[in-house]
Amino acid sequence: MNPPKRLRATGNEAETPLRGQEDERRAVDVSIVMPVYNASCWLDECLQAVLHQDFTGTMELSVFDDASTDDSRKVVEAWRERLEARGISLVIAGHDSTQPRGVGYAKNQAIYQSCGKYLCFQDADDVMLPERVRLQYEASLLHPNSLIGCKVRRLPEGSTERYTRWINTITQDQLITQVFTSHGPTVIMPTWFCSRSWFLKVGAFDEGGKGVPEDLLFFYQSLRQGGGVARVDQCLLVYRYHEKATTHSVTEETIWKLRVDFLQERVLSQWDSFTIWNAGKQGRKLYRCLSPTNQKKVKAFCDVDENKIQKGFYTYEESKQRPKPKIPVVHYKVASAPFIICVKLDMTGGVLEENLNSLQLQEGTDYHHFN
């Protein structure tokens, strides 16, 4: 695989993407898109894995350094000769401002300076397995307007056990039906692979910086545009967990509000009435966060807790309505679909799942998981 000829970025900002014939001349099959911020301790392992990809098409690595204060850029540059000997061109740029501008900005810049027909997103602290680019490229050819993910191995082993199990075991159908859960995108950002044309249709990542879940916002927008979600059912990425990860800067309340809004937009706007499954803290919180129109659609809470059921009603004390809304609380066996499930998955020893199965309901039609 011969490296495509292209201009290298030498300044502090990404080069302006070339247009027209020049763009065509230098186009490659896949751009590995990698934002970098103070990642020097992980980069050698990450780049070694890029070098070992078994994809036989043309590739480039597009790196944008978001004002690192360590020697990240120098480490990447030291790999140029080895990457180009393998036929992988390296494009690297960045900025030296006093503050990083955020992962959304860095991803956008890495994409703008790249020229691949397909984009493979790579976090600098993760490690891709040799077949990742090849298998996700093949999947993207079959699903051109989709975000393609894969299974992962979490490092250290056993960290975020429930989350990792969910990533790897939800079905292809649940990649669509479980988009409202607190886990976020059903194919996780560090595994994303998509066509450049699809990225351009969805639009750039949000550049709000620290505290903005740019991956979740992009994921929702992709779904709004009619995009699909698919997963290569093979482990193609070692997904590292550590306290410095940018995901920790996003608050639960920020995610909660986005999820509630998306649920109302995509599901509740289509329903005339529904039941909230969980009369406890999470179910009541969801009810309080709904629009007045959707609050009126809640015909009941349902639960298995006899104490909650015996009380008979949940009274919305903070309501400005008079009389204050009183929502019935009933046993799940006498409740009626559709349901919004506000009980955490994989946390009840299988009881929730058994109860749902006993009602012979269809996920995505008769109920949606929210927690």
Short mmCIF file of C-alpha atoms in Angstrom, two decimals:
data_model
loop_
_atom_site.label_atom_id
_atom_site.label_comp_id
_atom_site.label_asym_id
_atom_site.label_seq_id
_atom_site.Cartn_x
_atom_site.Cartn_y
_atom_site.Cartn_z
CA MET A 1 0.00 0.00 0.00
CA ASN A 2 1.68 3.22 -1.12
CA PRO A 3 1.12 6.37 0.93
CA PRO A 4 -1.01 8.93 -0.91
CA LYS A 5 0.69 12.21 -1.68
CA ARG A 6 -0.63 15.11 0.33
CA LEU A 7 0.46 18.31 1.99
CA ARG A 8 1.57 18.02 5.58
CA ALA A 9 0.34 20.44 8.18
CA THR A 10 3.27 22.30 9.65
CA GLY A 11 1.66 25.19 11.52
CA ASN A 12 -0.32 25.33 14.72
CA GLU A 13 -3.69 24.94 13.04
CA ALA A 14 -5.08 22.28 10.76
CA GLU A 15 -4.59 22.89 7.07
CA THR A 16 -7.58 23.98 5.02
CA PRO A 17 -9.08 20.95 3.24
CA LEU A 18 -8.25 20.92 -0.46
CA ARG A 19 -11.05 20.89 -2.99
CA GLY A 20 -11.98 19.42 -6.34
CA GLN A 21 -9.45 17.46 -8.36
CA GLU A 22 -6.70 17.86 -5.79
CA ASP A 23 -8.98 16.33 -3.18
CA GLU A 24 -9.73 13.38 -5.48
CA ARG A 25 -6.07 12.84 -6.27
CA ARG A 26 -5.08 12.45 -2.66
CA ALA A 27 -8.16 10.62 -1.36
CA VAL A 28 -7.63 7.40 0.61
CA ASP A 29 -10.04 4.66 1.62
CA VAL A 30 -9.89 5.17 5.39
CA SER A 31 -8.80 8.03 7.63
CA ILE A 32 -8.10 7.04 11.23
CA VAL A 33 -9.27 10.12 13.12
CA MET A 34 -7.47 10.71 16.43
CA PRO A 35 -7.80 13.74 18.71
CA VAL A 36 -4.94 13.95 21.20
CA TYR A 37 -4.61 15.69 24.54
CA ASN A 38 -1.80 14.80 26.95
CA ALA A 39 -1.78 11.18 25.80
CA SER A 40 1.95 10.52 25.47
CA CYS A 41 1.92 7.61 27.95
CA TRP A 42 -0.52 5.66 25.74
CA LEU A 43 0.49 6.68 22.24
CA ASP A 44 3.20 4.11 21.52
CA GLU A 45 0.83 1.20 22.19
CA CYS A 46 -1.97 2.92 20.27
CA LEU A 47 0.19 3.66 17.21
CA GLN A 48 1.77 0.21 17.21
CA ALA A 49 -1.75 -1.17 16.81
CA VAL A 50 -2.44 1.19 13.90
CA LEU A 51 0.72 -0.07 12.25
CA HIS A 52 -0.48 -3.68 12.56
CA GLN A 53 -3.84 -3.24 10.81
CA ASP A 54 -4.44 -5.97 8.22
CA PHE A 55 -6.59 -3.73 5.98
CA THR A 56 -5.22 -3.80 2.43
CA GLY A 57 -6.77 -0.57 1.18
CA THR A 58 -5.22 2.88 1.54
CA MET A 59 -5.09 4.51 4.98
CA GLU A 60 -3.98 7.66 6.69
CA LEU A 61 -3.72 8.68 10.34
CA SER A 62 -5.07 12.17 11.01
CA VAL A 63 -4.05 13.54 14.41
CA PHE A 64 -5.07 16.85 15.95
CA ASP A 65 -3.32 17.88 19.15
CA ASP A 66 -5.57 19.95 21.40
CA ALA A 67 -2.93 22.03 23.22
CA SER A 68 -1.18 19.15 24.97
CA THR A 69 1.35 20.18 27.61
CA ASP A 70 3.26 16.90 27.36
CA ASP A 71 5.25 15.58 24.39
CA SER A 72 2.28 13.94 22.64
CA ARG A 73 2.95 15.61 19.30
CA LYS A 74 6.63 14.64 19.38
CA VAL A 75 5.70 11.01 20.13
CA VAL A 76 3.30 10.88 17.18
CA GLU A 77 5.82 12.51 14.87
CA ALA A 78 8.40 9.88 15.85
CA TRP A 79 6.12 7.25 14.29
CA ARG A 80 5.93 8.97 10.88
CA GLU A 81 8.68 6.93 9.23
CA ARG A 82 7.32 3.58 10.43
CA LEU A 83 3.75 4.47 9.46
CA GLU A 84 4.72 5.69 5.99
CA ALA A 85 6.90 2.61 5.44
CA ARG A 86 3.69 0.62 6.04
CA GLY A 87 1.85 2.85 3.56
CA ILE A 88 -0.05 4.87 6.16
CA SER A 89 0.35 8.61 5.66
CA LEU A 90 0.44 10.81 8.74
CA VAL A 91 -1.28 14.18 8.95
CA ILE A 92 -0.71 16.03 12.21
CA ALA A 93 -1.67 19.50 13.34
CA GLY A 94 -2.76 21.21 16.51
CA HIS A 95 -2.74 24.43 18.48
CA ASP A 96 -0.71 25.78 21.38
CA SER A 97 -3.33 27.86 23.17
CA THR A 98 -3.26 28.05 26.93
CA GLN A 99 -6.44 25.94 27.15
CA PRO A 100 -7.67 22.92 25.16
CA ARG A 101 -10.75 23.62 23.04
CA GLY A 102 -12.36 20.28 23.71
CA VAL A 103 -12.68 16.87 22.15
CA GLY A 104 -15.47 17.93 19.76
CA TYR A 105 -13.27 20.64 18.28
CA ALA A 106 -10.27 18.32 18.04
CA LYS A 107 -12.29 15.60 16.30
CA ASN A 108 -13.67 18.09 13.80
CA GLN A 109 -10.21 19.43 13.01
CA ALA A 110 -8.79 15.93 12.56
CA ILE A 111 -11.64 15.18 10.12
CA TYR A 112 -11.32 18.45 8.19
CA GLN A 113 -7.61 17.88 7.55
CA SER A 114 -8.17 14.26 6.48
CA CYS A 115 -9.21 12.90 3.09
CA GLY A 116 -10.51 9.36 3.65
CA LYS A 117 -13.76 8.18 2.12
CA TYR A 118 -14.42 6.47 5.46
CA LEU A 119 -13.64 7.64 9.00
CA CYS A 120 -12.39 5.35 11.76
CA PHE A 121 -12.54 7.09 15.13
CA GLN A 122 -9.73 6.21 17.53
CA ASP A 123 -9.08 7.48 21.03
CA ALA A 124 -5.42 7.96 21.83
CA ASP A 125 -5.66 5.86 24.99
CA ASP A 126 -7.29 2.82 23.31
CA VAL A 127 -5.81 0.00 21.26
CA MET A 128 -7.35 -1.37 18.05
CA LEU A 129 -7.04 -5.03 17.16
CA PRO A 130 -5.41 -5.88 13.79
CA GLU A 131 -8.66 -6.61 11.96
CA ARG A 132 -10.60 -3.55 13.16
CA VAL A 133 -10.32 -1.29 10.09
CA ARG A 134 -10.87 -4.16 7.65
CA LEU A 135 -13.99 -5.56 9.31
CA GLN A 136 -15.60 -2.19 10.00
CA TYR A 137 -14.82 -1.01 6.47
CA GLU A 138 -16.58 -4.10 5.11
CA ALA A 139 -19.55 -3.44 7.40
CA SER A 140 -19.72 0.21 6.28
CA LEU A 141 -19.95 -0.86 2.65
CA LEU A 142 -23.07 -2.84 3.62
CA HIS A 143 -24.48 -0.06 5.83
CA PRO A 144 -23.40 3.21 4.15
CA ASN A 145 -25.63 5.53 6.22
CA SER A 146 -24.84 4.05 9.59
CA LEU A 147 -22.55 4.35 12.56
CA ILE A 148 -20.65 1.07 12.83
CA GLY A 149 -19.40 -0.15 16.20
CA CYS A 150 -17.83 -3.32 17.57
CA LYS A 151 -17.43 -5.34 20.72
CA VAL A 152 -14.73 -4.28 23.17
CA ARG A 153 -12.44 -5.57 25.89
CA ARG A 154 -12.30 -3.27 28.90
CA LEU A 155 -8.97 -2.45 30.51
CA PRO A 156 -8.45 -2.87 33.43
CA GLU A 157 -10.42 -6.11 33.32
CA GLY A 158 -13.61 -5.93 35.37
CA SER A 159 -13.94 -2.13 35.35
CA THR A 160 -17.45 -0.88 34.47
CA GLU A 161 -18.61 -4.50 34.34
CA ARG A 162 -22.33 -3.86 33.70
CA TYR A 163 -21.62 -1.23 31.04
CA THR A 164 -19.13 -3.46 29.24
CA ARG A 165 -21.55 -6.40 29.29
CA TRP A 166 -24.27 -4.16 27.82
CA ILE A 167 -21.94 -2.90 25.05
CA ASN A 168 -21.14 -6.46 24.02
CA THR A 169 -24.46 -8.28 24.47
CA ILE A 170 -27.34 -6.08 23.31
CA THR A 171 -28.85 -7.38 20.10
CA GLN A 172 -28.74 -5.63 16.74
CA ASP A 173 -32.41 -4.64 17.24
CA GLN A 174 -31.59 -3.19 20.67
CA LEU A 175 -28.96 -0.96 19.10
CA ILE A 176 -32.01 1.06 18.03
CA THR A 177 -34.52 0.35 20.82
CA GLN A 178 -32.15 1.09 23.73
CA VAL A 179 -30.90 4.50 22.59
CA PHE A 180 -32.68 6.20 25.53
CA THR A 181 -30.83 4.42 28.34
CA SER A 182 -28.30 6.11 30.61
CA HIS A 183 -25.49 4.16 28.95
CA GLY A 184 -25.57 6.59 26.03
CA PRO A 185 -24.90 5.65 22.38
CA THR A 186 -25.59 1.97 21.81
CA VAL A 187 -22.38 1.78 19.80
CA ILE A 188 -19.80 3.63 21.84
CA MET A 189 -17.84 6.53 20.36
CA PRO A 190 -14.36 4.94 20.60
CA THR A 191 -15.59 2.21 18.22
CA TRP A 192 -17.30 4.41 15.61
CA PHE A 193 -16.66 3.95 11.90
CA CYS A 194 -18.68 5.68 9.18
CA SER A 195 -18.51 7.11 5.69
CA ARG A 196 -17.34 10.70 5.30
CA SER A 197 -20.52 11.43 3.34
CA TRP A 198 -22.63 10.34 6.32
CA PHE A 199 -20.59 12.46 8.73
CA LEU A 200 -21.09 15.49 6.48
CA LYS A 201 -24.84 14.85 6.33
CA VAL A 202 -25.15 14.62 10.12
CA GLY A 203 -22.93 17.65 10.70
CA ALA A 204 -19.91 18.47 12.84
CA PHE A 205 -19.42 17.56 16.48
CA ASP A 206 -20.54 20.11 19.06
CA GLU A 207 -17.54 22.25 20.04
CA GLY A 208 -18.87 23.43 23.41
CA GLY A 209 -15.86 21.91 25.13
CA LYS A 210 -15.57 20.41 28.60
CA GLY A 211 -18.83 19.07 29.97
CA VAL A 212 -20.53 18.70 26.57
CA PRO A 213 -21.35 15.09 25.50
CA GLU A 214 -20.45 15.65 21.84
CA ASP A 215 -20.72 11.93 21.07
CA LEU A 216 -24.29 11.63 22.40
CA LEU A 217 -25.38 14.79 20.57
CA PHE A 218 -23.93 13.50 17.30
CA PHE A 219 -25.49 10.06 17.86
CA TYR A 220 -28.95 11.57 18.37
CA GLN A 221 -28.54 13.78 15.31
CA SER A 222 -27.52 10.78 13.21
CA LEU A 223 -30.72 9.00 14.26
CA ARG A 224 -32.77 12.11 13.46
CA GLN A 225 -31.29 12.08 9.95
CA GLY A 226 -32.49 8.48 9.50
CA GLY A 227 -29.10 6.92 10.13
CA GLY A 228 -28.68 3.31 11.09
CA VAL A 229 -26.64 1.66 13.85
CA ALA A 230 -24.73 -1.58 13.35
CA ARG A 231 -22.08 -3.54 15.23
CA VAL A 232 -19.38 -5.93 14.13
CA ASP A 233 -19.95 -8.77 16.58
CA GLN A 234 -16.29 -9.25 17.30
CA CYS A 235 -13.97 -7.61 19.81
CA LEU A 236 -11.97 -5.07 17.79
CA LEU A 237 -10.90 -2.59 20.47
CA VAL A 238 -9.25 -2.56 23.88
CA TYR A 239 -11.23 0.19 25.61
CA ARG A 240 -9.26 1.76 28.45
CA TYR A 241 -10.88 3.04 31.63
CA HIS A 242 -9.08 5.71 33.67
CA GLU A 243 -9.97 8.73 35.76
CA LYS A 244 -8.58 11.28 33.27
CA ALA A 245 -10.99 10.23 30.50
CA THR A 246 -12.97 13.18 29.13
CA THR A 247 -16.27 11.36 29.65
CA HIS A 248 -15.94 12.04 33.39
CA SER A 249 -16.34 15.78 32.78
CA VAL A 250 -19.98 15.36 31.68
CA THR A 251 -22.52 15.50 34.51
CA GLU A 252 -25.33 13.01 34.96
CA GLU A 253 -27.86 15.85 34.90
CA THR A 254 -26.63 17.04 31.50
CA ILE A 255 -27.07 13.52 30.11
CA TRP A 256 -30.44 13.13 31.85
CA LYS A 257 -31.91 16.26 30.28
CA LEU A 258 -30.76 15.29 26.78
CA ARG A 259 -32.21 11.80 27.22
CA VAL A 260 -35.58 13.07 28.47
CA ASP A 261 -35.83 15.52 25.58
CA PHE A 262 -34.94 12.84 23.03
CA LEU A 263 -37.44 10.38 24.57
CA GLN A 264 -40.19 12.98 24.34
CA GLU A 265 -39.27 13.84 20.77
CA ARG A 266 -38.94 10.30 19.43
CA VAL A 267 -41.40 8.24 21.49
CA LEU A 268 -43.78 10.13 23.74
CA SER A 269 -44.86 12.48 20.95
CA GLN A 270 -46.19 9.37 19.17
CA TRP A 271 -48.11 7.97 22.15
CA ASP A 272 -51.52 9.07 23.43
CA SER A 273 -50.91 7.60 26.89
CA PHE A 274 -48.37 5.41 28.69
CA THR A 275 -47.34 3.87 32.00
CA ILE A 276 -44.11 4.60 33.86
CA TRP A 277 -42.66 1.34 35.21
CA ASN A 278 -41.23 2.32 38.62
CA ALA A 279 -43.14 4.30 41.22
CA GLY A 280 -39.89 5.03 43.05
CA LYS A 281 -37.33 7.80 42.79
CA GLN A 282 -36.36 7.39 39.13
CA GLY A 283 -39.91 7.00 37.83
CA ARG A 284 -41.12 10.04 39.73
CA LYS A 285 -38.12 12.07 38.53
CA LEU A 286 -38.93 11.21 34.93
CA TYR A 287 -42.55 12.27 35.43
CA ARG A 288 -41.52 15.62 36.93
CA CYS A 289 -39.15 16.31 34.01
CA LEU A 290 -41.75 15.70 31.30
CA SER A 291 -43.52 18.52 29.50
CA PRO A 292 -47.02 19.33 30.82
CA THR A 293 -48.46 17.71 27.69
CA ASN A 294 -46.62 14.45 28.31
CA GLN A 295 -47.33 14.48 32.04
CA LYS A 296 -51.02 14.37 31.17
CA LYS A 297 -50.37 11.22 29.10
CA VAL A 298 -49.13 9.27 32.14
CA LYS A 299 -52.06 7.06 33.08
CA ALA A 300 -50.28 5.21 35.90
CA PHE A 301 -47.08 4.19 37.59
CA CYS A 302 -46.56 0.47 38.00
CA ASP A 303 -44.32 -1.41 40.42
CA VAL A 304 -43.77 -4.66 42.30
CA ASP A 305 -43.40 -2.97 45.71
CA GLU A 306 -46.60 -3.59 47.66
CA ASN A 307 -45.95 -0.59 49.92
CA LYS A 308 -45.95 1.77 46.94
CA ILE A 309 -48.98 0.06 45.42
CA GLN A 310 -50.98 0.22 48.66
CA LYS A 311 -50.57 4.00 48.80
CA GLY A 312 -52.65 4.07 45.64
CA PHE A 313 -51.41 7.33 44.14
CA TYR A 314 -48.40 9.50 43.54
CA THR A 315 -49.27 13.14 44.16
CA TYR A 316 -47.20 15.69 42.24
CA GLU A 317 -46.76 18.15 45.10
CA GLU A 318 -44.68 20.67 43.11
CA SER A 319 -47.37 21.09 40.47
CA LYS A 320 -48.98 24.49 40.05
CA GLN A 321 -52.18 22.80 38.94
CA ARG A 322 -55.17 22.75 41.26
CA PRO A 323 -56.08 20.17 42.24
CA LYS A 324 -52.57 18.69 42.17
CA PRO A 325 -52.19 15.74 39.78
CA LYS A 326 -52.62 12.33 41.43
CA ILE A 327 -51.28 9.44 39.36
CA PRO A 328 -52.45 5.89 40.19
CA VAL A 329 -49.83 3.35 41.30
CA VAL A 330 -50.68 -0.23 40.29
CA HIS A 331 -49.07 -3.66 40.09
CA TYR A 332 -47.29 -4.27 36.79
CA LYS A 333 -49.56 -7.25 36.06
CA VAL A 334 -52.64 -5.03 35.88
CA ALA A 335 -50.93 -2.08 34.18
CA SER A 336 -51.36 -1.48 30.49
CA ALA A 337 -48.81 -0.86 27.77
CA PRO A 338 -47.00 1.05 26.43
CA PHE A 339 -44.39 1.41 29.18
CA ILE A 340 -41.33 3.52 29.84
CA ILE A 341 -39.11 1.30 32.00
CA CYS A 342 -37.29 3.26 34.71
CA VAL A 343 -35.67 0.26 36.38
CA LYS A 344 -32.00 -0.34 35.70
CA LEU A 345 -31.21 -3.25 33.43
CA ASP A 346 -29.13 -6.12 34.77
CA MET A 347 -29.58 -5.01 38.40
CA THR A 348 -32.46 -7.14 39.71
CA GLY A 349 -31.02 -10.61 39.29
CA GLY A 350 -33.17 -11.11 36.20
CA VAL A 351 -36.47 -10.31 37.95
CA LEU A 352 -37.27 -7.25 35.80
CA GLU A 353 -36.44 -9.14 32.63
CA GLU A 354 -38.60 -12.11 33.70
CA ASN A 355 -41.53 -9.83 34.54
CA LEU A 356 -41.29 -8.13 31.16
CA ASN A 357 -41.07 -11.47 29.35
CA SER A 358 -44.15 -12.72 31.21
CA LEU A 359 -46.23 -9.96 29.61
CA GLN A 360 -45.11 -10.99 26.10
CA LEU A 361 -44.38 -7.43 25.06
CA GLN A 362 -42.27 -6.21 22.16
CA GLU A 363 -39.37 -3.91 22.95
CA GLY A 364 -39.46 -0.75 20.88
CA THR A 365 -43.22 -0.99 20.39
CA ASP A 366 -44.78 -1.86 23.75
CA TYR A 367 -41.97 -0.51 25.91
CA HIS A 368 -38.70 1.38 25.94
CA HIS A 369 -35.93 1.15 28.51
CA PHE A 370 -34.97 4.52 29.94
CA ASN A 371 -32.61 3.62 32.83
#
